[in-house]
mmCIF file of C-alpha atoms in Angstrom:
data_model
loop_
_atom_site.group_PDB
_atom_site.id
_atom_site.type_symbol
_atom_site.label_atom_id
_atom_site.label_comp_id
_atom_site.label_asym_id
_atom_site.label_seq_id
_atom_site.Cartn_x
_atom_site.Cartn_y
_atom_site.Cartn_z
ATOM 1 C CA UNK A 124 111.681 115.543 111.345
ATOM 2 C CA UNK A 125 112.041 119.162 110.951
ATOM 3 C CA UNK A 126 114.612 121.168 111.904
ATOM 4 C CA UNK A 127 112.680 123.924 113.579
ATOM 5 C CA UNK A 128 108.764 124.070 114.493
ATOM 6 C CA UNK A 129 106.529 127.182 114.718
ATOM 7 C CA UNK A 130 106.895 129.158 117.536
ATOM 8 C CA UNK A 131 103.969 127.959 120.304
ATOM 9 C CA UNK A 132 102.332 131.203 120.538
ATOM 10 C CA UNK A 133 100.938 134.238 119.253
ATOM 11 C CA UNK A 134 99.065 135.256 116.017
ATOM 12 C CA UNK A 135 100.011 134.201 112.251
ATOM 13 C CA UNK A 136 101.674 137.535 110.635
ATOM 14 C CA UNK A 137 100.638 137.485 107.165
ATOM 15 C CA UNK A 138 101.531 140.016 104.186
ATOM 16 C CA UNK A 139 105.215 140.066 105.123
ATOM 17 C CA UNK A 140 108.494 139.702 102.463
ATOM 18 C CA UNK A 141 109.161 135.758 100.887
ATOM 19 C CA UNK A 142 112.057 134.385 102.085
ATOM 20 C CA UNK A 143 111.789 133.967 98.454
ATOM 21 C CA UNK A 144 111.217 136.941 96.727
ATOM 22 C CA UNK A 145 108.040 137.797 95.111
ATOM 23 C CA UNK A 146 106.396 134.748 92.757
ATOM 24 C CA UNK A 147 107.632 135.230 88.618
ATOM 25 C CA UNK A 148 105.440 134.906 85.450
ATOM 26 C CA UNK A 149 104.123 131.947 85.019
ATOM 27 C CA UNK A 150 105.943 129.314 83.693
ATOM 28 C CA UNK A 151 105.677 125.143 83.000
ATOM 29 C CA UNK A 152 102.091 124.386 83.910
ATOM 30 C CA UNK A 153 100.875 127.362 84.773
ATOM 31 C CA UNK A 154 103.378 127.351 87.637
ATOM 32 C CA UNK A 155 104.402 130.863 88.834
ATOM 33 C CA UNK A 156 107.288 130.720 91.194
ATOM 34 C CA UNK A 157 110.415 132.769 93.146
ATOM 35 C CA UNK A 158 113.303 132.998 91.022
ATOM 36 C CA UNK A 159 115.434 130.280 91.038
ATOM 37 C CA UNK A 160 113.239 127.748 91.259
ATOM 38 C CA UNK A 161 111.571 125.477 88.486
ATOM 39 C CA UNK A 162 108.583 123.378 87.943
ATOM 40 C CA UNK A 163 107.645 120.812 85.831
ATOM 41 C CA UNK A 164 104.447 118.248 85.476
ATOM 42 C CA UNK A 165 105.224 114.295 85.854
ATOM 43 C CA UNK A 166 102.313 112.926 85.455
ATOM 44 C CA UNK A 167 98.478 113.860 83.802
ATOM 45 C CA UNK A 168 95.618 111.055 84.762
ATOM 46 C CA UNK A 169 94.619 109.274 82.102
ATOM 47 C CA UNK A 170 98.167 109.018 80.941
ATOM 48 C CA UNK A 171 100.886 107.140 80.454
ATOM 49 C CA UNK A 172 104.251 107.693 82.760
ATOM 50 C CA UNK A 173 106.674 104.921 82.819
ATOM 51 C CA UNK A 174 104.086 102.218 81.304
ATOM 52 C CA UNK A 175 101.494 103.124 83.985
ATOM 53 C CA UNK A 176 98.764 104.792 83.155
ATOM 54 C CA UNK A 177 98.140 107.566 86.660
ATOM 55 C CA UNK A 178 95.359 107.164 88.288
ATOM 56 C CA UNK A 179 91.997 109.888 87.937
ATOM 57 C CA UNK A 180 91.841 112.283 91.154
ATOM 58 C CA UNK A 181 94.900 112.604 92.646
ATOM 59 C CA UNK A 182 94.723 113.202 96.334
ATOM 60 C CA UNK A 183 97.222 112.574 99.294
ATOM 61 C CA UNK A 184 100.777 111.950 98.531
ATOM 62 C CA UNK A 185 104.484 111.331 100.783
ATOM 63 C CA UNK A 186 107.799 110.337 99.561
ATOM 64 C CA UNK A 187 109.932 107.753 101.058
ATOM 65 C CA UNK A 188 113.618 107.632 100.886
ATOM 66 C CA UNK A 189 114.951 104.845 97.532
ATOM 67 C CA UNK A 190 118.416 104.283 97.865
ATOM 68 C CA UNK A 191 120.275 107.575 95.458
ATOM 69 C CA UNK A 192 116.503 108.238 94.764
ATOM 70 C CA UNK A 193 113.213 108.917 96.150
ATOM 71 C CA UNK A 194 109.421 107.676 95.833
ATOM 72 C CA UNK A 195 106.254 109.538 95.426
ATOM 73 C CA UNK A 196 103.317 107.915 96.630
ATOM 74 C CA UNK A 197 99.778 108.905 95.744
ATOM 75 C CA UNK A 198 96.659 108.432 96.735
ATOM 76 C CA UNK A 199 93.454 108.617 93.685
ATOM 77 C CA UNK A 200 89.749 109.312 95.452
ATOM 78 C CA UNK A 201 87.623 107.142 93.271
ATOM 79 C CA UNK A 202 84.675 105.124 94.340
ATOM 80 C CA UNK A 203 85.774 101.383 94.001
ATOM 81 C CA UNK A 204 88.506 101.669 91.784
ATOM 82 C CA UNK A 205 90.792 103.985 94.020
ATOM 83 C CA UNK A 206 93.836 102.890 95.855
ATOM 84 C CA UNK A 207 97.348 104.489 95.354
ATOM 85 C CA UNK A 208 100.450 104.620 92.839
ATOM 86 C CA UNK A 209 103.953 105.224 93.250
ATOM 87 C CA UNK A 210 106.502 106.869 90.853
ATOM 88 C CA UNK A 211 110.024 106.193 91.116
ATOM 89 C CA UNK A 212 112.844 108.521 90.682
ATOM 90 C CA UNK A 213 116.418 107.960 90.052
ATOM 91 C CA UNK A 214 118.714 110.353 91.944
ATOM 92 C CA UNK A 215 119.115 112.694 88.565
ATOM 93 C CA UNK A 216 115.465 112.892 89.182
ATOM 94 C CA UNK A 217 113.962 111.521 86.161
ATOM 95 C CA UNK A 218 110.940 108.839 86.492
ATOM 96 C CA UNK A 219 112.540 105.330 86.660
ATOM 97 C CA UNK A 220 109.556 103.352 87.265
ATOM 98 C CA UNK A 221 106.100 103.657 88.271
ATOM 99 C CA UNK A 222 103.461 100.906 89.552
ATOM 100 C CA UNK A 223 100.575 100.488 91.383
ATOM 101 C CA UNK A 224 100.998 99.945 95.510
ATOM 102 C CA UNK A 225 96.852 99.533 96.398
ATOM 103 C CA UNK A 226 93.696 98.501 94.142
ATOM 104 C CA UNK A 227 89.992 97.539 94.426
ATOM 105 C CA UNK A 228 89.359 100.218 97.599
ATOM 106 C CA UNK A 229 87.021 102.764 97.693
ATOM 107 C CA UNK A 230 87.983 106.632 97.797
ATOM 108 C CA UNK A 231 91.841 106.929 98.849
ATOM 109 C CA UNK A 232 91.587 110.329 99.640
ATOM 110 C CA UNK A 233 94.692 111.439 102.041
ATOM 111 C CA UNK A 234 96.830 109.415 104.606
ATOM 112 C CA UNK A 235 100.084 109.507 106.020
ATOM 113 C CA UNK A 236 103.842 108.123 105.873
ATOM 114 C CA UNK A 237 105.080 106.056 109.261
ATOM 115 C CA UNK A 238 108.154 106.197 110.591
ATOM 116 C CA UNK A 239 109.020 102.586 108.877
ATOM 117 C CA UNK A 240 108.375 103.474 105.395
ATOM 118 C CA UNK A 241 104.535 102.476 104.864
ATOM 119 C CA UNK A 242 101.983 104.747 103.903
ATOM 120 C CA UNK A 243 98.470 104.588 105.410
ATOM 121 C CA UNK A 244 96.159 104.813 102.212
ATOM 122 C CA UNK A 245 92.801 106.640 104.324
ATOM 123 C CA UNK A 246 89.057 104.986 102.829
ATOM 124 C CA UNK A 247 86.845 107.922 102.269
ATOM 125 C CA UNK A 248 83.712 105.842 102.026
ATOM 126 C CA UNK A 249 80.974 104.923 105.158
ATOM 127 C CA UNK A 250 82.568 102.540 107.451
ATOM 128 C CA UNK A 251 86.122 103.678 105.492
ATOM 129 C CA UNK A 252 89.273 101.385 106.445
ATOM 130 C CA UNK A 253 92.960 102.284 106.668
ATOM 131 C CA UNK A 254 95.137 100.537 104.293
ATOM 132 C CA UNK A 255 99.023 99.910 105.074
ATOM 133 C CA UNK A 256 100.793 100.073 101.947
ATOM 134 C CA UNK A 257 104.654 99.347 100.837
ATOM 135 C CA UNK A 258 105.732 101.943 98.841
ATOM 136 C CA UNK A 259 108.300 100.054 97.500
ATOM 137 C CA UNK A 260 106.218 97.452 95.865
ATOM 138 C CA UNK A 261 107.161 94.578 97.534
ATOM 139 C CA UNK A 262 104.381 93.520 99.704
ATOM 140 C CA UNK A 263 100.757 93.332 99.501
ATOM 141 C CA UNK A 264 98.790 96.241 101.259
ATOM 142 C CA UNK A 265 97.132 95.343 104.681
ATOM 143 C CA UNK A 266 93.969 96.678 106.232
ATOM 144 C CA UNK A 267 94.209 97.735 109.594
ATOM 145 C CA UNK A 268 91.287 97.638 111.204
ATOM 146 C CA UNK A 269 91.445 98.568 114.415
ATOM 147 C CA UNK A 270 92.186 102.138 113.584
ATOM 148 C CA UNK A 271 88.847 102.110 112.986
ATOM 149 C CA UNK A 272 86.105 102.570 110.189
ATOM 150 C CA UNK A 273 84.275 105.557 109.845
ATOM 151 C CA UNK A 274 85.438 108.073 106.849
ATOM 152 C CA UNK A 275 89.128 108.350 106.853
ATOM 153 C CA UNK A 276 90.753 111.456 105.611
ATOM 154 C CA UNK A 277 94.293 112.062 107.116
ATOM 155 C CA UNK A 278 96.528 110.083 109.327
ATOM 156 C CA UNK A 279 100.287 111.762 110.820
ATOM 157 C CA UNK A 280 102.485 109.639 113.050
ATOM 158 C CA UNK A 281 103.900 110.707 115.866
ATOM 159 C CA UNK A 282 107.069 108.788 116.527
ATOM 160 C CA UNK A 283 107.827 110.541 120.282
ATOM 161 C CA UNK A 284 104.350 109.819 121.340
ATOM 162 C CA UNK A 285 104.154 106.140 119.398
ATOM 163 C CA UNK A 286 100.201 107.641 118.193
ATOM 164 C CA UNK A 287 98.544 108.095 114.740
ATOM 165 C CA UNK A 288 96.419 111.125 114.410
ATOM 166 C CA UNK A 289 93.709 111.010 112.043
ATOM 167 C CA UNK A 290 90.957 113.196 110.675
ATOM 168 C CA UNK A 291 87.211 112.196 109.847
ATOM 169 C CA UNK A 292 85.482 113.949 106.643
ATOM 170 C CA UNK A 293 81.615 114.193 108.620
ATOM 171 C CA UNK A 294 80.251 117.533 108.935
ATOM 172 C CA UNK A 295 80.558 116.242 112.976
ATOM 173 C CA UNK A 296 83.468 114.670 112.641
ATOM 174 C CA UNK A 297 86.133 113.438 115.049
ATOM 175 C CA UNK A 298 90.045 113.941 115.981
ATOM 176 C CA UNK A 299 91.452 110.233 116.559
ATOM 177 C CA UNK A 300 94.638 109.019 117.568
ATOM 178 C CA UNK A 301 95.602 105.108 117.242
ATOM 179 C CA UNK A 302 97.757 104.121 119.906
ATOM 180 C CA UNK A 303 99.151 100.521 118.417
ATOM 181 C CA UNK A 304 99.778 97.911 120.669
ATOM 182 C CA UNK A 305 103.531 97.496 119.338
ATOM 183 C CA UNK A 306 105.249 101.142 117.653
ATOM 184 C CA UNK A 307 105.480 99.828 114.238
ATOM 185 C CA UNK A 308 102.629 96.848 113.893
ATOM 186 C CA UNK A 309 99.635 98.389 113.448
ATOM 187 C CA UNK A 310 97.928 95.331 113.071
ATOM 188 C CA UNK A 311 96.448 95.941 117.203
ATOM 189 C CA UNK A 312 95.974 98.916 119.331
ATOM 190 C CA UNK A 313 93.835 101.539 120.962
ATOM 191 C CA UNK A 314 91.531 103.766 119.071
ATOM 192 C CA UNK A 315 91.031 107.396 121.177
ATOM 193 C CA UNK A 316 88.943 110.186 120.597
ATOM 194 C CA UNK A 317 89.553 114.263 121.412
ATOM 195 C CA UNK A 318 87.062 115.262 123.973
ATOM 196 C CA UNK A 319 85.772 118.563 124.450
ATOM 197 C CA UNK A 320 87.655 118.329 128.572
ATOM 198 C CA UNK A 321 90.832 117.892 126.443
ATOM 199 C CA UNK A 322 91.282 114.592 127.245
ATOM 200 C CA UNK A 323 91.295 111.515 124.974
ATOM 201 C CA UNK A 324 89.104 108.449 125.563
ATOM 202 C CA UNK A 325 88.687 105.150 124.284
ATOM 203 C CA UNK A 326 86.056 104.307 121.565
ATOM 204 C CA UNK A 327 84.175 101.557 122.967
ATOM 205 C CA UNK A 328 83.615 99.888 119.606
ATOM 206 C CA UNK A 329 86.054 101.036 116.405
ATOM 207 C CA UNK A 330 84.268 98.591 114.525
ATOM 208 C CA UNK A 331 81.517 100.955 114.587
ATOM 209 C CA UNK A 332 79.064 98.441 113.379
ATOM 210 C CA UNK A 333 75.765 99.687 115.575
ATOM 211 C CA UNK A 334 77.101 103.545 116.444
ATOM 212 C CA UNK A 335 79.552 105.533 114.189
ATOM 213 C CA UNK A 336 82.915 105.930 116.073
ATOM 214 C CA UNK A 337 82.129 109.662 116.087
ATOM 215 C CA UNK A 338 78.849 109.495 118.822
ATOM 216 C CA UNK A 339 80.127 106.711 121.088
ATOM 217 C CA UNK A 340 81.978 109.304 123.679
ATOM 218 C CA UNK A 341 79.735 111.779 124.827
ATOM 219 C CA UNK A 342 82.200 113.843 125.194
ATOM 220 C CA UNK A 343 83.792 113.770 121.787
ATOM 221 C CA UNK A 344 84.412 117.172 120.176
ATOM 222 C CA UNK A 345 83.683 117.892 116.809
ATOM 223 C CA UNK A 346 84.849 119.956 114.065
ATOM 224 C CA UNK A 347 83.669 120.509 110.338
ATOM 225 C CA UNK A 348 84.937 118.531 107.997
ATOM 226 C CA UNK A 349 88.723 116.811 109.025
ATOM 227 C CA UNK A 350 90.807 117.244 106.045
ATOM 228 C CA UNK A 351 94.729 117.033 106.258
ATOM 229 C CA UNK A 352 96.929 116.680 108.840
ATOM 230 C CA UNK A 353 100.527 116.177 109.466
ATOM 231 C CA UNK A 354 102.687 116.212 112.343
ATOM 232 C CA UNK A 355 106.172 118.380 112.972
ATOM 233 C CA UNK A 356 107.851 119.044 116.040
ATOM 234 C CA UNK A 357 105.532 118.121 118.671
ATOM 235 C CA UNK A 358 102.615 119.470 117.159
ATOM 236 C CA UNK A 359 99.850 117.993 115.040
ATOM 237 C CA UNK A 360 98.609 120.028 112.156
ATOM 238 C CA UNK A 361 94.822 119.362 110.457
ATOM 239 C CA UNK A 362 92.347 121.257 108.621
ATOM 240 C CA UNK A 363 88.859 121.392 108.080
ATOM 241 C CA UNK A 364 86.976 121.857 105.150
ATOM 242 C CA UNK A 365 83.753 123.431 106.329
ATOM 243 C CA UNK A 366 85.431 126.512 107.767
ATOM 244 C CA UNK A 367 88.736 125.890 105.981
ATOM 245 C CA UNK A 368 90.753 126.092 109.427
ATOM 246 C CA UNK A 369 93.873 125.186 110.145
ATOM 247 C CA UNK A 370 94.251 123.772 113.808
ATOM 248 C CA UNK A 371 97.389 122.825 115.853
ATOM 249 C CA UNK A 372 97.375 120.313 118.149
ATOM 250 C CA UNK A 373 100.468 120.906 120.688
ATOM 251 C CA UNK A 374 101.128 117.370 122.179
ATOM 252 C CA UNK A 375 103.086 118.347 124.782
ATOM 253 C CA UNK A 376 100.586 120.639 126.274
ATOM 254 C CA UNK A 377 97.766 119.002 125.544
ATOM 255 C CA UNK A 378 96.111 122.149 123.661
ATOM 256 C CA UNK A 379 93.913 123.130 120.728
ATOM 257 C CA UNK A 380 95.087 126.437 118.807
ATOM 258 C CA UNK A 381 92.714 127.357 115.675
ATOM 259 C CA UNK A 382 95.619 129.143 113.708
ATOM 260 C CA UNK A 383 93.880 130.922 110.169
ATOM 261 C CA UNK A 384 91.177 129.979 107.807
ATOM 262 C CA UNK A 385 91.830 129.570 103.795
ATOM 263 C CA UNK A 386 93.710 126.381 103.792
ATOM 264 C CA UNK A 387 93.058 122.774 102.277
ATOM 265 C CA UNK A 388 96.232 120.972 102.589
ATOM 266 C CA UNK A 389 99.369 120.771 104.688
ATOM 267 C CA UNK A 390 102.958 119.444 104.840
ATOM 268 C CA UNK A 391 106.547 120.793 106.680
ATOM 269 C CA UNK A 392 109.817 120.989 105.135
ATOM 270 C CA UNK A 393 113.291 120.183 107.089
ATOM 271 C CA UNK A 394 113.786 123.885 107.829
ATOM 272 C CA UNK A 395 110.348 123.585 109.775
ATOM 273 C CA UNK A 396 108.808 126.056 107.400
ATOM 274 C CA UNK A 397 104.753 124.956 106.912
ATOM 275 C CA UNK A 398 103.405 124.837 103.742
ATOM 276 C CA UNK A 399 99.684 125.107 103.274
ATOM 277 C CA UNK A 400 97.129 124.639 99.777
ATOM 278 C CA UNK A 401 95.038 127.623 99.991
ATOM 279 C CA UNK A 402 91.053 127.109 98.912
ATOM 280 C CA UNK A 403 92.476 128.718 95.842
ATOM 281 C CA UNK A 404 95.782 127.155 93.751
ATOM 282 C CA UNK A 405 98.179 128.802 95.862
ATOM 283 C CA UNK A 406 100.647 127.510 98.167
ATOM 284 C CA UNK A 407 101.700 129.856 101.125
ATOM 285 C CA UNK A 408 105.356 129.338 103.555
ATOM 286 C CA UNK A 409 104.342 129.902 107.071
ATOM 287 C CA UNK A 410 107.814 130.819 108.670
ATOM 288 C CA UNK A 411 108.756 128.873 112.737
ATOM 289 C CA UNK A 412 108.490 133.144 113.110
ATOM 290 C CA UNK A 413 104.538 132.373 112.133
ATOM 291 C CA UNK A 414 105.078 135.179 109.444
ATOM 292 C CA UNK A 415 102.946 134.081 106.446
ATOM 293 C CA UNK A 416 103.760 134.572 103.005
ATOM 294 C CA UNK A 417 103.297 133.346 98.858
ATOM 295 C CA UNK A 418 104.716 130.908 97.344
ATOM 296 C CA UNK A 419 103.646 129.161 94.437
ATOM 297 C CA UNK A 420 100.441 130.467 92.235
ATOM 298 C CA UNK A 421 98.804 127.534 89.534
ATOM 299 C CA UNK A 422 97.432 129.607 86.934
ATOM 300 C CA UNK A 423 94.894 128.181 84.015
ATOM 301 C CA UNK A 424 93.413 125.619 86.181
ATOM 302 C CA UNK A 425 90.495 127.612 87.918
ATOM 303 C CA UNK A 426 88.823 125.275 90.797
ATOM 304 C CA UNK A 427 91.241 122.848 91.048
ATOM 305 C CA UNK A 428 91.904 121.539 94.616
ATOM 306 C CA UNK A 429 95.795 121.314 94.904
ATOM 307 C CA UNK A 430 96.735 118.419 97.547
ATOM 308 C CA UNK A 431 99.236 115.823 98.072
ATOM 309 C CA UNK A 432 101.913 118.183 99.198
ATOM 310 C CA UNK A 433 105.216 116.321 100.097
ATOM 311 C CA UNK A 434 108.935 117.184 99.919
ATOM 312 C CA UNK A 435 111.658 114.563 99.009
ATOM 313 C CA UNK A 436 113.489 113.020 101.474
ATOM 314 C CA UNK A 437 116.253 115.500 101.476
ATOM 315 C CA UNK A 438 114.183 118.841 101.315
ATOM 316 C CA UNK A 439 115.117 120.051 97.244
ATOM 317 C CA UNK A 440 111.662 119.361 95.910
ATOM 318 C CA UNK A 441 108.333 119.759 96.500
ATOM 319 C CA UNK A 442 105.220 117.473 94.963
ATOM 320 C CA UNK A 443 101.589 118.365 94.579
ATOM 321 C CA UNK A 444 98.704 117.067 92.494
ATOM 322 C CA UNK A 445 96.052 119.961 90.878
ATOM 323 C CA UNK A 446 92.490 117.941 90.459
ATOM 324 C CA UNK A 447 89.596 118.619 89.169
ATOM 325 C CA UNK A 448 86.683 116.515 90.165
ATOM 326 C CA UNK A 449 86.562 112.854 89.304
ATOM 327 C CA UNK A 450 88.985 112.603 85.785
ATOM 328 C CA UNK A 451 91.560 115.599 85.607
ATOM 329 C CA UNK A 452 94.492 115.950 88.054
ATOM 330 C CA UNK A 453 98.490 117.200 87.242
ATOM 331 C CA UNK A 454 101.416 115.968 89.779
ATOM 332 C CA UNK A 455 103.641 119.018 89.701
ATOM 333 C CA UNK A 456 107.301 118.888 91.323
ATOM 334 C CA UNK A 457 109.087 122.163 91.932
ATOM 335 C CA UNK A 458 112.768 122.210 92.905
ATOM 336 C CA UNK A 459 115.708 124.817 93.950
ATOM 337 C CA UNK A 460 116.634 126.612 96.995
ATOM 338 C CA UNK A 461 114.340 125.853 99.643
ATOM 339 C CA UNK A 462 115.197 126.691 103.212
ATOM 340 C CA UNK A 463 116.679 123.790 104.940
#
């Protein structure tokens, strides 16, 4: 949970000074960053990285606390062979292990982390299904069903609310929110839909077998494309990929706020700064102040889609994949003083 959340109101302030400083040459990778901090790949697809070989087009990622250590979890959006990895780090942060946590599905594009340590591995595919995984390796993945299927992007928990948000990749598509029957068993539950009055309602049939989940409400609103999404502070933030928005849904007022265009992918650190993948490889800090400003450039890799975003468990470093349609994708990390 962050520590902070942006401010409720008024417009993003970009061009402003980095509570950084201004981005050096570029360095590991391509990776041109504030002083002070470093970056470094650790892992290439179609490579090996502890004995596993990482998966082809790296997409959603989250890490999960591992005793001195941490885990990074992510997802790879291929048809039928897709599913999700999960390296291991030691608390020196080297790689300890690495393994596979989900196999056989079909386009694992994004997803979320619960409250409980799973991650919810999102089908892209028609009639896509939401996979709960155990990052640890321990226990088989699950499909949970009644969250619906329909093409899963995204999915953020909200732990005050006990919902799931989640995003649908149709040029028409949906905002959803699971409301499970039990906070932590996912296994039953209620799947709603944003109308265009504000409200949510019930759709009828998740199962969607006659009528996609996205035209059984009349009501339903629609937006362009659902891409990420990830919840901080009361608020629930997604983007769209046909307009490139980035939207914030306030949960405790019930309200819709269409913040800036430009931006792919999302995540929040503990200080409750936003960071956000631009359509190009840069990452920008948006500030609780809503001042908006660079942070990270990728140079060398024109048209790669930069996504995963996730900080460790304590806040030092941040991981990303760069990907480049179906076969090339880098997992960066960069660590050092980030706001906390």
């Amino acid at each position: 949970m962050s520590h902070k959340t942006l401010l409720r109101t008024g417009p993003l302030m970009p061009g402003g000074a980095s509570p950084y400083g201004p981005l050096g040459p570029p360095g590991t990778g391509g990776l041109a960053l504030p002083l002070g901090f470093t970056g470094r790949v650790v892992a290439r697809s179609g490579q090996k990285v502890a004995g596993l070989t990482w998966h082809a087009a790296p997409d959603g990622g989250a890490c999960f606390p591992d005793g001195a250590g941490w885990i990074y979890v992510s997802n790879s959006e291929l048809p039928l062979l897709g599913g999700a990895s999960a390296l291991r780090f030691r608390g020196d942060g080297s790689v300890g292990d690495a393994y596979r946590i989900l196999s056989g599905t079909d386009l694992n594009c994004a997803g979320g982390a619960t409250p409980w340590h799973t991650w919810l591995s999102c089908e892209l595919g028609h009639r896509g299904r939401v996979f709960e995984c155990d990052p640890y390796g321990a226990r088989a993945a699950r499909p949970r069903l009644s969250m619906g299927r329909f093409k899963h992007e995204a999915a953020a928990c909200d732990p005050e609310r006990h919902v799931i948000y989640m995003t649908e990749d149709e040029p028409d598509g949906c905002f959803y929110r699971f409301r499970p029957g039990d906070w932590g068993d996912l296994t039953e539950g209620t799947l709603e839909v944003l109308c265009d009055s504000g409200h949510w309602q019930a759709v009828p049939s998740p199962a969607a077998l006659l009528k996609a989940t996205r035209h059984q409400v009349e009501d339903a609103r629609h937006f362009d494309g659902g891409d990420g999404c990830h919840y901080a502070g009361g608020v629930c933030y997604f983007t769209t990929k046909g307009d490139t928005a980035l939207w914030a849904y306030d949960a405790q007022t019930s309200t819709l706020d269409r913040l800036c265009e430009g931006v792919r992918a999302i995540t929040a650190a503990p200080s409750g700064d936003l960071y956000v993948a631009r359509e190009t490889t840069e990452i920008d800090v948006i500030a609780p102040d809503r001042a908006v400003t660079p942070f990270l450039r990728l140079e060398g890799q024109a048209g790669a889609e930069l996504t995963g975003l996730a900080f460790s468990p304590g806040g030092e470093r941040l991981y990303f994949s760069a990907r480049r349609g179906r076969t090339e994708g880098h997992t960066f990390e960069v660590a050092g003083p980030f706001r906390r």
